[in-house]
Short mmCIF file of C-alpha atoms in Angstrom, two decimals:
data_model
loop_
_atom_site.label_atom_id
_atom_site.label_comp_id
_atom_site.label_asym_id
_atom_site.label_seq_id
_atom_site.Cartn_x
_atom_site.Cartn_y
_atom_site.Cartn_z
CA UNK H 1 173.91 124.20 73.14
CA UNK H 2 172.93 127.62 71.70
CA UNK H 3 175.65 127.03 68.83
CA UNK H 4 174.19 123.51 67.99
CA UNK H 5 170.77 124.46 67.73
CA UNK H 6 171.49 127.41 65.25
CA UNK H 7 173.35 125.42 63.50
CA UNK H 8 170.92 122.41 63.15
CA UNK H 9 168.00 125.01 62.42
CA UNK H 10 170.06 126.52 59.10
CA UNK H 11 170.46 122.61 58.03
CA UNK H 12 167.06 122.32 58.37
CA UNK H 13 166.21 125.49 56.65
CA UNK H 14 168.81 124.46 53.63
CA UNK H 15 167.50 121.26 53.27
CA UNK H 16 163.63 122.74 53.15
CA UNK H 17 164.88 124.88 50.24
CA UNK H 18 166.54 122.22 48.69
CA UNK H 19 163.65 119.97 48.72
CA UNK H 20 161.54 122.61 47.27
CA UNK H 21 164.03 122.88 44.54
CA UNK H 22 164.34 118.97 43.60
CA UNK H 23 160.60 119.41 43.60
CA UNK H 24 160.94 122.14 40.69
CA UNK H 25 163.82 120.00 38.54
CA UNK H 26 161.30 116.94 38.97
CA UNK H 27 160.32 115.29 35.45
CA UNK H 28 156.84 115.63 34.54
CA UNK H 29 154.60 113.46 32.45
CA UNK H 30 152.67 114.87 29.49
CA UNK H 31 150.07 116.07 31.70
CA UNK H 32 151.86 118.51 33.05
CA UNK H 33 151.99 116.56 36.91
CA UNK H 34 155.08 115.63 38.45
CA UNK H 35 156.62 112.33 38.45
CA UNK H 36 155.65 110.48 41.78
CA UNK H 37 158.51 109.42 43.55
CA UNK H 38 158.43 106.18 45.51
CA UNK H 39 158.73 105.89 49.37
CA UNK H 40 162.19 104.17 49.95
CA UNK H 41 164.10 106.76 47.86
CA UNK H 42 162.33 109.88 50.33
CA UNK H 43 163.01 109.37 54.26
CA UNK H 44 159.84 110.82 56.48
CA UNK H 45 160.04 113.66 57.86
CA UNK H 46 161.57 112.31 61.43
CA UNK H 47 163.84 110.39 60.09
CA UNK H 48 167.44 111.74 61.71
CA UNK H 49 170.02 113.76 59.79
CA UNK H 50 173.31 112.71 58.32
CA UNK H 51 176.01 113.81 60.15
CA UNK H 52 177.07 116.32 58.03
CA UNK H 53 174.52 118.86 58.51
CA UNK H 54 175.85 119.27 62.21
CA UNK H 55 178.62 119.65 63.98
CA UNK H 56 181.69 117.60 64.11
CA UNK H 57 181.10 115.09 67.12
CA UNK H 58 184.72 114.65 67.24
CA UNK H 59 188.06 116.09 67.51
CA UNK H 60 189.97 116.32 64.21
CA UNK H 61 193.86 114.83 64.14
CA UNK H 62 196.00 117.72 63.15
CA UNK H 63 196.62 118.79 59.64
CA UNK H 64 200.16 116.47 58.12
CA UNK H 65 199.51 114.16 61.36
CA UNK H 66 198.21 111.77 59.42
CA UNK H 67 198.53 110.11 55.73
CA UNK H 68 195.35 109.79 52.85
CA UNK H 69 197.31 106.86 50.83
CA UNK H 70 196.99 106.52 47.28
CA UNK H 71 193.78 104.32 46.90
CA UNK H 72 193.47 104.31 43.08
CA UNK H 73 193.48 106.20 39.78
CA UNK H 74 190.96 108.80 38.89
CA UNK H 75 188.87 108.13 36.05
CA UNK H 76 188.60 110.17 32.79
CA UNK H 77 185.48 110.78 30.74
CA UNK H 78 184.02 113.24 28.10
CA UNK H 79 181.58 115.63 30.23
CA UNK H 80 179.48 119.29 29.40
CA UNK H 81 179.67 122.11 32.01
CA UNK H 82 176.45 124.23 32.91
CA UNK H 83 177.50 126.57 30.45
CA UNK H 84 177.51 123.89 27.77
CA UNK H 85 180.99 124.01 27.33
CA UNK H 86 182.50 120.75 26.37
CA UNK H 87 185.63 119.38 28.61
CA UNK H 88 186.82 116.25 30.31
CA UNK H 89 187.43 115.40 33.76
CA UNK H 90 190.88 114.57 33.25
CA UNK H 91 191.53 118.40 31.80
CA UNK H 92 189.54 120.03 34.77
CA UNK H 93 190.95 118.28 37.36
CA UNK H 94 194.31 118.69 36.72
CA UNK H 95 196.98 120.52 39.30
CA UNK H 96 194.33 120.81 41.71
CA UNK H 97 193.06 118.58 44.47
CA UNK H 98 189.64 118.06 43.49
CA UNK H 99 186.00 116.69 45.53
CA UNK H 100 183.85 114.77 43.07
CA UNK H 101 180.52 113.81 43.75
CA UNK H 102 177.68 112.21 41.91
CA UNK H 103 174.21 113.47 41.93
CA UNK H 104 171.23 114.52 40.47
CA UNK H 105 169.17 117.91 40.81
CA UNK H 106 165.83 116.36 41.49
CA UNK H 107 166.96 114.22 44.48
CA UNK H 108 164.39 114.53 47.73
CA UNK H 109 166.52 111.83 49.82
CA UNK H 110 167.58 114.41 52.68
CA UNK H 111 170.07 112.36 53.51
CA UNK H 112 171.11 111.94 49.52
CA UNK H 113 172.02 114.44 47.21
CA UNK H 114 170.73 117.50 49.65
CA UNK H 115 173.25 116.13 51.89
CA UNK H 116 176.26 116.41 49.43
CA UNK H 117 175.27 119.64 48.31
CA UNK H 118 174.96 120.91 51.57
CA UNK H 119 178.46 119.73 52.45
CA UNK H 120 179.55 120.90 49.60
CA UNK H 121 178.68 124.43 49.94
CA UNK H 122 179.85 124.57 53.66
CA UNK H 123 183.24 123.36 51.79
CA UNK H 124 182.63 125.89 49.34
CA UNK H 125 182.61 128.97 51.63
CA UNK H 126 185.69 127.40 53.67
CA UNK H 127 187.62 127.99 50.60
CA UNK H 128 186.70 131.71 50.11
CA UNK H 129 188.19 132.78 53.04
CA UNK H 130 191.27 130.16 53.27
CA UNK H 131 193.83 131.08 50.70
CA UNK H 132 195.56 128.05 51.24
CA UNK H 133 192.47 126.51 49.70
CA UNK H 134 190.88 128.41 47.28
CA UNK H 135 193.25 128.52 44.39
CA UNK H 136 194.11 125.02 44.70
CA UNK H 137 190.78 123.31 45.77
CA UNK H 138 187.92 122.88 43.24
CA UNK H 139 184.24 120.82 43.34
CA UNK H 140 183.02 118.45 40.71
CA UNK H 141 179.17 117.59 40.86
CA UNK H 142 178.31 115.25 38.08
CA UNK H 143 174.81 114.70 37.52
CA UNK H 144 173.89 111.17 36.34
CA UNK H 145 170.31 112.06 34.87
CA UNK H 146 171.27 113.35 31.61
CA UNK H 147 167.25 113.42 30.61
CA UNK H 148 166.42 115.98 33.08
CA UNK H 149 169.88 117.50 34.21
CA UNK H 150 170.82 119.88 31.31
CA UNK H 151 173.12 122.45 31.31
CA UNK H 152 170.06 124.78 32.18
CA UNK H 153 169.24 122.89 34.97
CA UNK H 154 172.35 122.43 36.50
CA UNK H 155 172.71 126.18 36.14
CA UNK H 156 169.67 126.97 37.91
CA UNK H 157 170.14 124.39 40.90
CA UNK H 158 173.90 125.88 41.27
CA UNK H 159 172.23 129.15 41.37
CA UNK H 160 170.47 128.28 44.80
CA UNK H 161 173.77 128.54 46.75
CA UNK H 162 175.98 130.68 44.39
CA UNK H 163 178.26 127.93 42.93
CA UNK H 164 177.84 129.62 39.91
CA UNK H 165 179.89 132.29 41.22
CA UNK H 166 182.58 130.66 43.28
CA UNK H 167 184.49 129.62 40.09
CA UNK H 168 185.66 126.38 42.11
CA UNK H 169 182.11 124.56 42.01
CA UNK H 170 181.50 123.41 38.77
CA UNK H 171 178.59 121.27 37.90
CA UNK H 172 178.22 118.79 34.77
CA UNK H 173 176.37 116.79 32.91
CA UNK H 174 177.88 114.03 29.63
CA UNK H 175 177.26 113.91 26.05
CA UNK H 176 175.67 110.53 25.86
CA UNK H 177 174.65 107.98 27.51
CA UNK H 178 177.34 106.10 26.73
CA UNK H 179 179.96 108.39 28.20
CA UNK H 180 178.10 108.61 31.26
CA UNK H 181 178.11 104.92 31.58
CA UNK H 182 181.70 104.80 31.48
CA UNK H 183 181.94 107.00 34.01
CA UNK H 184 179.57 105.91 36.11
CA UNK H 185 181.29 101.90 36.22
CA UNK H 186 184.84 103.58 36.49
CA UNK H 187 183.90 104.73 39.81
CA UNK H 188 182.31 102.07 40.88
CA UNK H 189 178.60 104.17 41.27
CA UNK H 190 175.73 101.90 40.38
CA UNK H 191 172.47 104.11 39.93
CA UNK H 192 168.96 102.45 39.34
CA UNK H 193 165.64 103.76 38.16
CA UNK H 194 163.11 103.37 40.80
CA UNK H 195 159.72 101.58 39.74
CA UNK H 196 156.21 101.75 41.33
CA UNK H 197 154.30 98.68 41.83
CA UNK H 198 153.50 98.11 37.92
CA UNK H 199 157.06 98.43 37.12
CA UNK H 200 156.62 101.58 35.25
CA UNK H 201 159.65 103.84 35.84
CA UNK H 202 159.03 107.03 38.18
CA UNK H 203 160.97 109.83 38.65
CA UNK H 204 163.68 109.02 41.36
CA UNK H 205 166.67 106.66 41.05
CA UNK H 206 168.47 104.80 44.32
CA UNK H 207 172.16 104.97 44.50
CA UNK H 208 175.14 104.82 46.84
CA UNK H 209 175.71 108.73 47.94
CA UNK H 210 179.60 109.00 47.51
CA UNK H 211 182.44 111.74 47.31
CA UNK H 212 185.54 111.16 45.88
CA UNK H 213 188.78 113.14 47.01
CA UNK H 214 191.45 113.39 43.86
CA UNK H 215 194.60 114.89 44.69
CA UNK H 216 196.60 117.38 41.90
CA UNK H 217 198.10 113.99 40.09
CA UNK H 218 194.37 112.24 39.86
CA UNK H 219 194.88 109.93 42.49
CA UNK H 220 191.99 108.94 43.99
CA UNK H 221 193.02 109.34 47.90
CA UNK H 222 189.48 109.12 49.57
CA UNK H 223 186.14 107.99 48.91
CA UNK H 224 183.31 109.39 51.82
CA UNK H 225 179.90 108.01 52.43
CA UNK H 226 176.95 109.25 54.42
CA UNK H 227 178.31 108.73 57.66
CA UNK H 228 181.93 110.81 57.14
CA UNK H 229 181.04 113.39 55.06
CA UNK H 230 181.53 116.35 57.02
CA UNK H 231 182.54 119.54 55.94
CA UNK H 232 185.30 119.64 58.13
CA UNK H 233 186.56 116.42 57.57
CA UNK H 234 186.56 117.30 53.95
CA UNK H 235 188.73 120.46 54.42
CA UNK H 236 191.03 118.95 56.76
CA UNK H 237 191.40 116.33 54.77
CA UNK H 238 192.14 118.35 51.49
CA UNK H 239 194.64 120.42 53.66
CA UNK H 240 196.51 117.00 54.59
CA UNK H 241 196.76 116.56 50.80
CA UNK H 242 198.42 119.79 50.01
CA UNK H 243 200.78 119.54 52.67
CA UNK H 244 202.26 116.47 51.54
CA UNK H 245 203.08 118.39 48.34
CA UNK H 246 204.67 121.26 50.74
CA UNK H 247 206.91 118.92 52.60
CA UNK H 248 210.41 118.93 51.89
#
């Protein structure tokens, strides 16, 4: 009981500073005041946490027990790294197994984009201290608010829990509109600008939170939603992946 209250206070604390950050990336109109952002796109307070900032309420299968089929092909598309480096998904996620999300660094759904990022960095420190991971494992967070999310940003909001310095977290942001379009339908993520009651745009969008497992030949194997994504089914998962590729 100890264990699970620790662990459920540092979600809590990591979602409080993540909050606080979406709250800094926030557009802001002329004035110099922050974009509202409209009720159904920021839980209350008590509203409960996704799974994934706890512990695993279940026992795992073992890793090789059991088989992520080929589900599709993963998509390509012209994207900018936080550096402003120019690249495409097809070139980065090549000869690795790969976890791509979608998300943007304003988000203040807890159970949205916090909640990938949070799983995400639990992932992250799995693979500096697995070997079997960490050379062959790499993160993909695309943001899908090119307006706000530049290559600044995204460096900043990666700063907050050192993805900048993992090497295997790398998070991007697309040329044009266009290009992130493509994207975007390829993968089947559908994002919409959130209105007030006027129908003037405001500063959050609704979407689908999803994370997309892409093993070393870009097949898609897995796609998670709120419910399963779990840091450790992630890992186990990816292990699963690799260990097809070890079998004789």
């Amino acid at each position: 009981m100890k264990l699970v209250v620790k662990i459920a206070g540092q979600a809590l604390c990591w979602v409080g500073c993540l909050l606080a950050a979406s709250t800094l990336a926030a557009p802001h109109h002329a004035s110099g005041t922050q974009t509202p952002a409209v009720a159904h796109h920021n839980p209350a307070p008590d509203v409960p946490l996704a799974p994934g900032y706890g512990p695993l309420g279940f026992e795992l299968p073992a890793v090789g027990s059991y088989a992520r089929p080929m589900i599709g092909q993963a998509s390509d598309g012209v994207v900018i790294d936080s550096r402003g480096q120019q690249t495409t998904l097809k070139a980065l996620m090549a000869g690795k197994v790969t976890l791509l999300s979608f998300m943007y660094a304003s988000c203040s759904d807890v159970n949205g984009c916090p909640l990938a990022s949070y799983v995400l960095n639990r992932v992250m420190q799995r693979l500096a201290k697995d070997p079997r991971l960490n050379e062959r494992v790499q993160l993909l967070s695309l943001s899908f608010d090119r307006l706000n999310d530049t290559p600044e940003v995204l460096r900043k909001y990666a700063a907050r829990f050192e993805a900048e310095q993992a090497r295997n977290w790398r998070f991007l942001t697309t040329p044009s509109d266009a290009e992130l379009e493509k994207i975007l339908k390829s993968y089947n993520q559908f994002v919409i600008q959130d209105v007030d009651s006027n129908g003037k745009p405001v500063g959050s969008l609704s979407h689908l939170l999803r994370v997309y497992l892409i093993d070393e030949q870009q097949n898609l194997r897995e796609v998670y939603s709120v419910s399963f994504l779990h840091p450790d089914i992630l890992v186990q998962d990816m292990l699963t992946i690799l260990s097809d590729r070890e079998a004789p």
